[in-house]
Coordinates of C-alpha atoms and ligand atoms in Angstrom, one line a residue:
X1 CA 0.0 0.0 0.0
X2 CA 1.5 3.4 -0.9
X3 CA 2.2 5.6 2.1
X4 CA -0.1 8.4 1.1
X5 CA -3.2 6.3 1.4
X6 CA -2.5 5.7 5.1
X7 CA -3.0 9.3 6.0
X8 CA -6.1 10.0 8.0
X9 CA -9.2 10.7 5.9
X10 CA -11.1 13.6 7.2
X11 CA -13.2 16.1 5.3
X12 CA -10.4 17.3 3.1
X13 CA -9.3 15.6 -0.2
X14 CA -7.3 12.4 0.3
X15 CA -3.6 13.0 -0.6
X16 CA -2.3 10.6 -3.3
X17 CA -5.8 9.7 -4.4
X18 CA -6.8 10.6 -8.0
X19 CA -10.3 10.4 -9.5
X20 CA -11.4 9.1 -12.8
X21 CA -14.9 9.9 -14.1
X22 CA -16.3 8.0 -17.0
X23 CA -18.5 10.3 -19.1
X24 CA -17.9 9.2 -22.7
X25 CA -20.9 7.1 -23.3
X26 CA -23.9 8.4 -25.3
X27 CA -26.4 6.6 -23.1
X28 CA -28.5 4.8 -25.7
X29 CA -31.2 3.9 -23.3
X30 CA -32.0 7.5 -22.7
X31 CA -33.2 7.8 -26.3
X32 CA -31.8 11.2 -26.5
X33 CA -29.9 13.4 -28.9
X34 CA -27.9 14.7 -25.9
X35 CA -25.2 12.7 -24.2
X36 CA -26.4 11.2 -21.0
X37 CA -24.1 12.9 -18.5
X38 CA -25.4 16.3 -19.7
X39 CA -29.0 15.6 -18.7
X40 CA -29.7 17.7 -15.7
X41 CA -30.8 16.6 -12.3
X42 CA -32.2 19.6 -10.2
X43 CA -30.9 21.9 -12.9
X44 CA -27.4 20.5 -12.9
X45 CA -25.8 18.3 -15.5
X46 CA -25.3 14.8 -14.0
X47 CA -21.6 14.8 -14.7
X48 CA -21.1 17.7 -12.2
X49 CA -22.3 15.6 -9.3
X50 CA -19.5 13.2 -9.9
X51 CA -17.1 16.1 -10.4
X52 CA -18.1 17.6 -7.0
X53 CA -17.4 14.4 -5.3
X54 CA -14.1 14.0 -7.1
X55 CA -13.1 17.6 -6.1
X56 CA -13.8 16.9 -2.5
X57 CA -12.1 13.5 -2.3
X58 CA -9.2 13.4 -4.7
X59 CA -6.1 15.2 -3.6
X60 CA -4.2 14.2 -6.7
X61 CA -6.5 15.5 -9.4
X62 CA -9.3 14.3 -11.6
X63 CA -9.5 13.0 -15.1
X64 CA -12.9 13.2 -16.8
X65 CA -13.1 10.7 -19.8
X66 CA -15.2 12.3 -22.5
X67 CA -16.3 11.0 -25.9
X68 CA -19.7 11.6 -27.2
X69 CA -20.3 15.4 -27.4
X70 CA -17.0 15.8 -25.7
X71 CA -16.9 19.5 -26.6
X72 CA -20.2 20.2 -24.9
X73 CA -19.2 18.2 -21.8
X74 CA -16.0 20.2 -21.6
X75 CA -17.9 23.4 -21.9
X76 CA -20.1 22.5 -19.0
X77 CA -17.1 21.6 -16.9
X78 CA -15.4 24.9 -17.8
X79 CA -18.5 26.9 -17.0
X80 CA -18.6 25.2 -13.6
X81 CA -15.1 26.3 -13.0
X82 CA -16.0 29.8 -13.8
X83 CA -19.2 29.8 -11.7
X84 CA -17.4 28.0 -8.8
X85 CA -18.6 24.7 -7.4
X86 CA -20.7 24.6 -4.3
X87 CA -18.6 24.4 -1.2
X88 CA -20.4 21.4 0.2
X89 CA -21.2 18.4 -1.8
X90 CA -24.5 16.6 -1.7
X91 CA -25.2 14.7 1.6
X92 CA -22.6 16.6 3.6
X93 CA -23.5 17.7 7.0
X94 CA -24.7 21.2 6.2
X95 CA -24.6 23.8 3.6
X96 CA -24.2 27.2 5.2
X97 CA -26.7 29.8 4.4
X98 CA -25.4 32.7 2.3
X99 CA -22.3 30.8 1.5
X100 CA -20.1 32.8 -0.8
X101 CA -16.6 31.4 -0.3
X102 CA -16.8 28.6 -2.8
X103 CA -14.2 26.0 -3.2
X104 CA -14.0 25.7 -6.9
X105 CA -11.7 25.5 -9.9
X106 CA -9.0 28.0 -9.6
X107 CA -8.9 28.0 -5.8
X108 CA -5.2 27.8 -5.0
X109 CA -5.3 24.4 -3.3
X110 CA -7.5 22.5 -5.7
X111 CA -5.9 20.3 -8.3
X112 CA -7.0 20.9 -11.9
X113 CA -9.4 18.8 -13.9
X114 CA -7.9 17.0 -16.8
X115 CA -9.8 15.7 -19.8
X116 CA -9.1 12.5 -21.6
X117 CA -10.8 11.6 -24.9
X118 CA -12.2 8.2 -25.6
X119 CA -12.7 8.3 -29.3
X120 CA -14.6 5.0 -29.6
X121 CA -16.8 3.8 -26.7
X122 CA -15.4 0.4 -26.3
X123 CA -16.5 -0.1 -22.7
X124 CA -15.9 1.2 -19.2
X125 CA -12.5 -0.5 -18.9
X126 CA -11.4 1.1 -22.2
X127 CA -12.7 4.5 -20.9
X128 CA -10.5 4.3 -17.8
X129 CA -7.5 3.3 -19.9
X130 CA -7.7 6.6 -21.6
X131 CA -7.1 8.4 -18.3
X132 CA -3.6 7.0 -18.0
X133 CA -2.0 9.3 -20.5
X134 CA -3.6 12.4 -19.0
X135 CA -2.3 11.6 -15.6
X136 CA 1.2 10.7 -16.9
X137 CA 1.4 13.9 -18.9
X138 CA 0.2 16.1 -16.0
X139 CA 2.1 14.5 -13.2
X140 CA 4.8 12.3 -14.7
X141 CA 3.6 9.4 -12.5
X142 CA 0.5 7.5 -11.7
X143 CA -1.4 8.2 -8.5
X144 CA -1.1 5.9 -5.5
X145 CA -4.8 5.1 -5.7
X146 CA -7.7 5.9 -7.9
X147 CA -11.4 6.4 -7.1
X148 CA -13.4 5.6 -10.2
X149 CA -16.9 7.0 -10.7
X150 CA -19.6 6.4 -13.3
X151 CA -20.8 9.7 -14.6
X152 CA -24.4 8.6 -14.3
X153 CA -24.8 8.1 -10.5
X154 CA -25.7 11.5 -9.1
X155 CA -27.3 10.3 -5.8
X156 CA -24.0 9.0 -4.5
X157 CA -23.0 10.6 -1.2
X158 CA -19.7 11.9 0.0
X159 CA -19.9 10.1 3.3
X160 CA -20.4 6.8 1.6
X161 CA -17.4 7.4 -0.6
X162 CA -15.3 8.4 2.3
X163 CA -16.3 5.2 4.1
X164 CA -15.4 3.2 1.0
X165 CA -11.9 4.8 0.9
X166 CA -11.5 4.1 4.6
X167 CA -12.4 0.5 4.0
X168 CA -9.9 0.2 1.1
X169 CA -7.2 1.5 3.4
X170 CA -8.0 -0.5 6.4
X171 CA -8.3 -3.7 4.4
X172 CA -5.2 -2.8 2.4
X173 CA -7.2 -3.8 -0.5
X174 CA -6.2 -3.8 -4.2
X175 CA -9.7 -3.2 -5.4
X176 CA -12.7 -2.0 -3.2
X177 CA -16.1 -1.8 -4.7
X178 CA -19.3 -0.2 -3.6
X179 CA -22.4 -2.5 -3.7
X180 CA -26.1 -2.2 -3.0
X181 CA -28.9 -4.6 -2.2
X182 CA -31.8 -4.1 -4.6
X183 CA -35.2 -5.7 -4.8
X184 CA -35.0 -5.3 -8.5
X185 CA -31.4 -5.7 -9.6
X186 CA -32.2 -5.9 -13.3
X187 CA -29.8 -4.0 -15.6
X188 CA -27.0 -3.8 -13.0
X189 CA -23.8 -5.8 -12.8
X190 CA -24.2 -8.5 -10.1
X191 CA -21.7 -9.2 -7.3
X192 CA -20.7 -12.8 -7.3
X193 CA -19.4 -14.0 -3.9
X194 CA -18.1 -17.4 -2.7
X195 CA -21.1 -18.8 -0.9
X196 CA -23.8 -16.3 0.1
X197 CA -21.8 -13.9 2.2
X198 CA -18.3 -15.0 1.4
X199 CA -15.6 -12.9 -0.3
X200 CA -16.3 -11.2 -3.7
X201 CA -15.2 -13.3 -6.6
X202 CA -16.2 -11.2 -9.6
X203 CA -18.8 -9.0 -11.1
X204 CA -21.0 -10.3 -13.9
X205 CA -22.9 -7.9 -16.1
X206 CA -26.7 -8.2 -16.5
X207 CA -26.4 -9.3 -20.1
X208 CA -23.8 -12.0 -19.3
X209 CA -25.5 -13.4 -16.2
X210 CA -26.7 -16.9 -15.9
X211 CA -30.2 -17.4 -14.4
X212 CA -28.6 -18.1 -11.0
X213 CA -26.4 -15.0 -11.2
X214 CA -29.3 -12.9 -12.4
X215 CA -31.1 -13.8 -9.2
X216 CA -28.3 -12.2 -7.1
X217 CA -29.7 -9.0 -5.4
X218 CA -26.3 -7.4 -4.6
X219 CA -25.3 -5.1 -7.4
X220 CA -22.2 -3.2 -8.5
X221 CA -22.9 0.6 -8.0
X222 CA -20.1 1.5 -10.4
X223 CA -17.8 3.2 -7.8
X224 CA -14.4 1.7 -7.1
X225 CA -11.2 2.4 -5.3
X226 CA -8.2 0.8 -7.0
X227 CA -4.6 0.5 -6.2
X228 CA -2.6 2.7 -8.6
X229 CA 0.1 0.2 -9.4
X230 CA -2.5 -2.5 -10.2
X231 CA -5.1 -0.5 -12.2
X232 CA -3.6 0.2 -15.5
X233 CA -1.6 -3.0 -15.6
X234 CA -4.9 -4.9 -15.0
X235 CA -6.7 -2.9 -17.7
X236 CA -4.1 -4.0 -20.2
X237 CA -5.2 -7.6 -19.6
X238 CA -8.9 -7.0 -20.3
X239 CA -10.5 -8.8 -23.1
X240 CA -13.9 -7.9 -24.7
X241 CA -15.2 -11.4 -24.4
X242 CA -18.8 -10.8 -23.3
X243 CA -22.3 -10.1 -24.7
X244 CA -21.5 -6.5 -25.5
X245 CA -17.9 -7.1 -26.9
X246 CA -16.7 -4.4 -24.6
X247 CA -13.8 -3.9 -22.3
X248 CA -15.5 -4.1 -18.9
X249 CA -13.9 -2.3 -16.0
X250 CA -15.7 -4.7 -13.7
X251 CA -13.4 -7.5 -14.9
X252 CA -10.5 -6.1 -12.9
X253 CA -12.3 -7.5 -9.8
X254 CA -12.0 -11.1 -11.0
X255 CA -8.4 -10.4 -12.1
X256 CA -7.4 -9.2 -8.6
X257 CA -9.1 -12.3 -7.1
X258 CA -7.3 -14.6 -9.4
X259 CA -4.0 -13.1 -8.4
X260 CA -4.8 -13.6 -4.7
X261 CA -5.1 -9.9 -4.0
X262 CA -7.6 -8.4 -1.6
X263 CA -10.9 -7.3 -3.0
X264 CA -13.1 -5.5 -0.5
X265 CA -16.7 -4.6 -0.8
X266 CA -19.0 -2.2 1.1
X267 CA -22.8 -2.3 0.9
X268 CA -24.1 1.3 0.5
X269 CA -26.1 2.5 3.5
X270 CA -29.1 3.2 1.3
X271 CA -30.1 1.5 -1.9
X272 CA -31.3 4.9 -3.2
X273 CA -27.8 6.3 -3.7
X274 CA -26.8 3.4 -6.0
X275 CA -29.2 4.5 -8.7
X276 CA -27.5 4.6 -12.0
X277 CA -29.3 6.7 -14.6
X278 CA -29.8 4.8 -17.8
X279 CA -33.4 5.7 -18.7
X280 CA -35.6 8.8 -18.4
X281 CA -37.6 7.0 -15.7
X282 CA -34.5 6.6 -13.6
X283 CA -33.7 10.3 -14.3
X284 CA -37.1 11.3 -12.9
X285 CA -36.5 9.2 -9.8
X286 CA -33.2 10.8 -9.2
X287 CA -34.7 14.2 -9.7
X288 CA -37.4 13.5 -7.1
X289 CA -34.9 12.3 -4.5
X290 CA -32.6 15.3 -4.9
X291 CA -35.4 17.8 -5.0
X292 CA -36.8 16.5 -1.7
X293 CA -33.4 16.8 -0.2
X294 CA -32.9 20.3 -1.4
X295 CA -36.3 21.4 0.0
X296 CA -35.5 19.7 3.4
X297 CA -32.2 21.5 3.5
X298 CA -33.7 25.0 3.0
X299 CA -36.4 24.4 5.5
X300 CA -33.7 23.4 8.0
X301 CA -31.9 26.6 7.1
X302 CA -35.0 28.7 8.1
X303 CA -36.9 29.1 4.8
X304 CA -40.7 28.4 4.8
X305 CA -42.0 26.2 2.0
X306 CA -45.7 26.3 2.1
X307 CA -45.9 23.2 -0.2
X308 CA -42.5 21.4 -0.5
X309 CA -44.1 18.9 -2.9
X310 CA -44.6 21.6 -5.6
X311 CA -41.6 23.7 -4.8
X312 CA -38.7 23.2 -7.3
X313 CA -35.4 24.5 -6.2
X314 CA -32.3 23.9 -8.3
X315 CA -29.1 22.6 -6.8
X316 CA -27.2 25.9 -7.0
X317 CA -29.9 28.2 -5.6
X318 CA -29.3 30.2 -2.4
X319 CA -32.2 31.5 -0.2
X320 CA -32.1 33.8 2.8
X321 CA -33.6 33.2 6.2
X322 CA -37.4 33.8 6.8
X323 CA -38.1 33.9 3.1
X324 CA -41.5 32.3 2.3
X325 CA -42.1 30.3 -0.9
X326 CA -45.7 29.6 -1.9
X327 CA -46.8 26.5 -3.9
X328 CA -45.6 26.0 -7.5
X329 CA -42.5 28.2 -7.2
X330 CA -39.6 27.2 -9.4
X331 CA -36.2 28.6 -8.6
X332 CA -33.7 27.8 -11.3
X333 CA -30.0 28.0 -12.0
X334 CA -27.9 30.3 -9.9
X335 CA -30.8 32.3 -8.4
X336 CA -30.1 33.9 -5.1
X337 CA -32.8 35.3 -2.8
X338 CA -32.3 37.5 0.2
X339 CA -33.9 37.3 3.6
X340 CA -37.6 38.0 4.3
X341 CA -38.7 37.8 0.7
X342 CA -42.1 36.4 -0.2
X343 CA -42.4 34.5 -3.5
X344 CA -46.0 33.8 -4.3
X345 CA -47.5 30.9 -6.3
X346 CA -46.8 30.0 -10.0
X347 CA -43.6 32.0 -10.3
X348 CA -40.4 31.0 -12.0
X349 CA -37.1 32.8 -11.2
X350 CA -34.1 31.9 -13.3
X351 CA -30.5 33.0 -12.7
X352 CA -31.7 36.0 -10.9
X353 CA -30.6 37.9 -7.8
X354 CA -33.2 39.2 -5.3
X355 CA -32.2 41.4 -2.3
X356 CA -34.0 41.3 1.1
X357 CA -37.7 42.1 1.5
X358 CA -38.6 41.5 -2.1
X359 CA -42.2 40.6 -2.8
X360 CA -43.0 38.6 -6.0
X361 CA -46.7 38.3 -6.5
X362 CA -48.3 35.4 -8.3
X363 CA -47.5 34.4 -11.8
X364 CA -44.2 36.1 -12.5
X365 CA -41.5 35.0 -14.9
X366 CA -38.0 36.4 -14.1
X367 CA -34.8 35.6 -15.9
X368 CA -31.3 37.0 -15.6
X369 CA -32.6 40.0 -13.6
X370 CA -31.6 41.8 -10.4
X371 CA -34.1 43.0 -7.9
X372 CA -32.8 45.1 -5.1
X373 CA -34.0 45.4 -1.6
X374 CA -37.7 46.1 -1.1
X375 CA -38.7 45.7 -4.7
X376 CA -42.3 44.5 -5.5
X377 CA -43.3 42.8 -8.7
X378 CA -46.4 41.2 -10.2
X379 CA -48.9 39.7 -10.3
X380 CA -48.1 38.6 -13.9
X381 CA -44.9 40.5 -14.5
X382 CA -42.3 39.3 -17.0
X383 CA -38.7 40.4 -16.3
X384 CA -36.4 39.4 -19.1
X385 CA -32.5 39.4 -19.2
X386 CA -30.8 42.6 -18.2
X387 CA -33.6 43.9 -16.0
X388 CA -32.3 45.8 -12.9
X389 CA -34.9 47.1 -10.4
X390 CA -33.3 49.4 -7.9
X391 CA -34.3 49.7 -4.2
X392 CA -38.0 49.9 -3.6
X393 CA -39.0 49.9 -7.3
X394 CA -42.4 48.5 -8.3
X395 CA -43.4 46.6 -11.4
X396 CA -47.1 45.7 -11.6
X397 CA -49.4 43.5 -13.5
X398 CA -48.8 42.7 -17.2
X399 CA -45.6 44.6 -17.4
X400 CA -42.7 43.3 -19.5
X401 CA -39.2 44.6 -18.8
X402 CA -36.1 43.8 -20.8
X403 CA -32.5 45.2 -20.5
X404 CA -33.8 48.1 -18.5
X405 CA -32.8 49.7 -15.3
X406 CA -35.7 51.1 -13.2
X407 CA -34.4 53.5 -10.6
X408 CA -34.9 53.6 -6.9
X409 CA -38.6 54.0 -5.9
X410 CA -39.7 54.2 -9.5
X411 CA -43.0 52.5 -10.6
X412 CA -44.4 50.9 -13.7
X413 CA -47.6 49.5 -12.3
X414 CA -49.7 48.5 -15.2
X415 CA -49.7 47.1 -18.7
X416 CA -46.3 48.3 -19.9
X417 CA -43.4 47.4 -22.0
X418 CA -40.0 48.8 -21.0
X419 CA -37.1 47.7 -23.3
X420 CA -33.5 49.1 -23.6
X421 CA -34.4 51.9 -21.2
X422 CA -32.5 53.7 -18.4
X423 CA -35.0 55.1 -16.0
X424 CA -34.0 57.2 -13.0
X425 CA -35.3 57.4 -9.5
X426 CA -38.8 58.6 -8.5
X427 CA -40.2 58.0 -12.0
X428 CA -43.8 57.2 -12.6
X429 CA -44.5 55.2 -15.7
X430 CA -48.2 55.4 -16.5
X431 CA -50.4 52.5 -17.5
X432 CA -49.9 51.2 -21.0
X433 CA -46.6 53.0 -21.6
X434 CA -44.4 51.5 -24.4
X435 CA -40.8 52.1 -25.2
X436 CA -40.6 51.7 -28.9
X437 CA -37.1 50.4 -29.0
X438 CA -37.0 48.6 -32.3
X439 CA -37.3 50.0 -35.8
X440 CA -37.3 46.6 -37.5
X441 CA -33.6 46.6 -37.9
X442 CA -31.9 48.1 -34.9
X443 CA -32.6 48.6 -31.2
X444 CA -32.4 52.0 -29.5
X445 CA -32.3 53.3 -26.0
X446 CA -34.8 55.4 -24.1
X447 CA -33.5 57.5 -21.2
X448 CA -35.9 58.8 -18.6
X449 CA -34.3 60.9 -16.0
X450 CA -35.2 61.3 -12.3
X451 CA -38.7 62.4 -11.2
X452 CA -40.3 62.2 -14.6
X453 CA -44.0 61.5 -14.9
X454 CA -45.0 59.6 -18.0
X455 CA -48.8 59.8 -18.6
X456 CA -50.8 56.7 -19.4
X457 CA -50.8 55.2 -22.9
X458 CA -47.7 56.9 -24.1
X459 CA -45.2 55.7 -26.6
X460 CA -41.6 56.7 -26.4
X461 CA -39.9 56.3 -29.8
X462 CA -36.3 55.6 -29.2
X463 CA -33.7 56.9 -29.2
X464 CA -35.2 59.6 -27.0
X465 CA -34.4 61.3 -23.7
X466 CA -36.9 62.7 -21.3
X467 CA -35.2 65.3 -19.0
X468 CA -35.3 65.3 -15.2
X469 CA -38.7 66.4 -13.8
X470 CA -40.5 66.5 -17.1
X471 CA -44.1 65.4 -17.7
X472 CA -45.5 63.5 -20.7
X473 CA -49.2 64.1 -21.3
X474 CA -51.2 60.9 -21.4
X475 CA -51.6 59.4 -24.9
X476 CA -48.5 61.0 -26.3
X477 CA -46.3 59.6 -29.0
X478 CA -42.9 61.1 -28.0
X479 CA -40.5 61.3 -30.9
X480 CA -38.3 64.2 -29.8
X481 CA -36.2 64.7 -26.6
X482 CA -38.1 66.4 -23.8
X483 CA -36.2 69.2 -21.9
X484 CA -36.1 69.0 -18.1
X485 CA -39.2 70.2 -16.3
X486 CA -41.1 70.6 -19.6
X487 CA -44.6 69.2 -20.4
X488 CA -44.6 67.3 -23.6
X489 CA -48.0 66.9 -25.3
X490 CA -47.7 64.8 -28.5
X491 CA -51.2 64.0 -29.6
X492 CA -54.0 65.6 -31.7
X493 CA -55.8 68.5 -30.0
X494 CA -59.3 67.7 -28.8
X495 CA -62.3 69.3 -30.5
X496 CA -65.8 69.2 -28.9
X497 CA -68.9 69.5 -31.2
X498 CA -71.9 70.4 -29.0
X499 CA -75.1 68.3 -29.6
X500 CA -73.4 66.2 -32.3
X501 CA -73.9 62.9 -30.6
X502 CA -77.6 63.5 -29.8
X503 CA -78.3 64.4 -33.4
X504 CA -76.6 61.3 -34.6
X505 CA -78.7 59.1 -32.4
X506 CA -81.8 60.6 -33.9
X507 CA -80.4 60.1 -37.4
X508 CA -79.5 56.5 -36.7
X509 CA -83.0 55.8 -35.4
X510 CA -84.4 57.2 -38.7
X511 CA -82.1 55.1 -40.8
X512 CA -83.3 51.9 -39.2
X513 CA -86.8 52.5 -40.8
X514 CA -87.5 51.1 -44.3
X515 CA -86.7 54.2 -46.4
X516 CA -84.2 56.1 -44.5
X517 CA -83.2 59.5 -45.8
X518 CA -81.5 62.5 -44.4
X519 CA -83.7 64.8 -46.4
X520 CA -87.0 63.3 -45.1
X521 CA -86.0 63.7 -41.5
X522 CA -85.0 67.3 -42.4
X523 CA -82.3 67.0 -39.8
X524 CA -79.4 67.1 -42.2
X525 CA -79.7 70.9 -42.8
X526 CA -79.6 71.4 -39.1
X527 CA -76.3 69.5 -38.7
X528 CA -73.6 71.7 -37.2
X529 CA -70.7 72.4 -39.5
X530 CA -68.1 71.0 -37.0
Ligands
UD1_601 C1 -22.1 -0.2 -15.3 C2 -21.3 -1.4 -14.8 C3 -22.3 -2.2 -14.0 C4 -22.9 -1.4 -12.9 C5 -23.6 -0.1 -13.4 C6 -24.0 0.8 -12.3 C7 -19.5 -1.9 -16.4 C8 -19.1 -2.9 -17.4 N1 -20.7 -2.2 -15.8 O1 -23.0 -0.7 -16.2 O2 -21.6 -3.3 -13.4 O3 -23.9 -2.2 -12.2 O4 -22.6 0.6 -14.3 O5 -24.7 1.9 -12.7 O6 -18.8 -1.1 -16.0 N2 -18.8 5.0 -20.3 C9 -17.7 5.5 -21.0 N3 -17.2 4.8 -22.1 C10 -17.7 3.6 -22.5 C11 -18.8 3.1 -21.8 C12 -19.3 3.8 -20.7 O7 -17.2 6.6 -20.6 O8 -17.2 3.1 -23.4 C13 -19.4 5.7 -19.2 C14 -20.8 6.2 -19.4 O9 -20.8 7.5 -20.0 C15 -21.4 6.1 -18.0 C16 -20.5 5.1 -17.3 O10 -19.4 4.9 -18.1 O11 -21.2 7.4 -17.3 C17 -21.3 3.8 -17.1 O12 -21.7 3.3 -18.4 P1 -23.0 2.6 -18.7 O13 -23.1 2.2 -20.1 O14 -24.2 3.3 -18.1 O15 -22.8 1.2 -17.8 P2 -23.9 0.2 -17.2 O16 -24.4 -0.6 -18.3 O17 -24.9 1.0 -16.5
CA602 CA1 -25.2 3.1 -16.1

């Protein structure tokens, strides 16, 4: 056993331990155009769950083996680096509220992620083989031990993996595998032991299993700790003699046993975490489990969920204390919500930032927007990317906002479109106001300075600037800049014709008879000239 592996295993990455994540398969059973490991669970591509674990466990770096849609997988991994990984992986004791100090890529102590390409998907054993070159190039030597993870097992917990590593170490094993006892083991590799509870002999894949083997309920989770000196040498010995004509990683277990080396096995504490996602149904199961955990975590952190069953909170969302979420709220992506907010029903917030004391009324859709402290929106508001609502601003029903800043305390309460606008503080946007930002070819900006009053049903034809303290008369179509403190009236002047309506009523009544005629009624000559 290499010396590094004897160091105590706490909450930090294990020195000398490297991680390999297998993520090259297409995942045919998903029946998808997209590679399996990019399918999201709680808003997060599956492969990132494995990557989080690897980050927290492997002190000697991680290789992700990519193949199908490798560029897209790489892009997701890079984006995670940029956005920073969550500091605490799934299943860890506690995620602190308002956590900002993330341990992610680029943090000085974290080893980098390397990518290896598996050009042809010839099996899990072949996938792991591809990692060797990457490790050698990066470090000049193999690691003392490897933890190998399937890219499609997002429910796996850090505690379980740490226990597996401890077992590997205490048994001084060559290979240590994680197993689970399932009522329905179909589809998984079965763990063949000597006798019923004797030592592990080998793993047999579902498709290669005899009827007796298929009846075994102990399955291979697809998580392994393997001695560094043994791993790649054993992989070289693999042969694709099986139903799928693939190089099975699982065959290294039998190989180690044949050579009299120690193979250890640990049964996962819950069958749930062993779930490998091969189908959409399994994907939905995983989603449900993770969502329940996320809801439980936020309730424990002091957030009220009025109906956890219909509250959807993505993995990377942050929520402040005493915030209340009503039924059917969806919080997506990197959304952060401050303390004491109320988010009413049927609302979806995506990649948005809400300060404290924000109220979102029912039925709002908010994406890539920032709402400062004390903002109120909705019901039925649509905030599109680039919306910034400053402190205490209000956006009411049937208002759409895009790439617009609404200043402190300003209001757009009813039936309005604000696009490409910079709006100062203390502004009142009347009902039905429209910034006409698009001429069919280009987009232009509308500037509304502080303390402006825009009357109802006005159109502001951009580019246009309304100076500080000016007023726009209701129903105006503003095509020219308005100087500060001026009144702009841009509509036809009103003309009143006395008695006209009454005369028309009489005329219409006459016309409804069989032979209507202006002359016969004699009223036409009396019509006003107006
Ligand atoms: C695998 C195990 C099986 C175990 C199950 C647990 C093997 C041979 N079988 O089966 O014993 O019970 O996981 O979920 O390992 N991959 C590659 N390149 C390849 C093939 C696969 O990178 O050439 C990746 C996939 O992207 C996936 C992972 O390896 O992330 C597992 O592959 P998958 O085809 O799902 O294996 P299973 O048939 O589920
Ligand atoms: Ca699988």
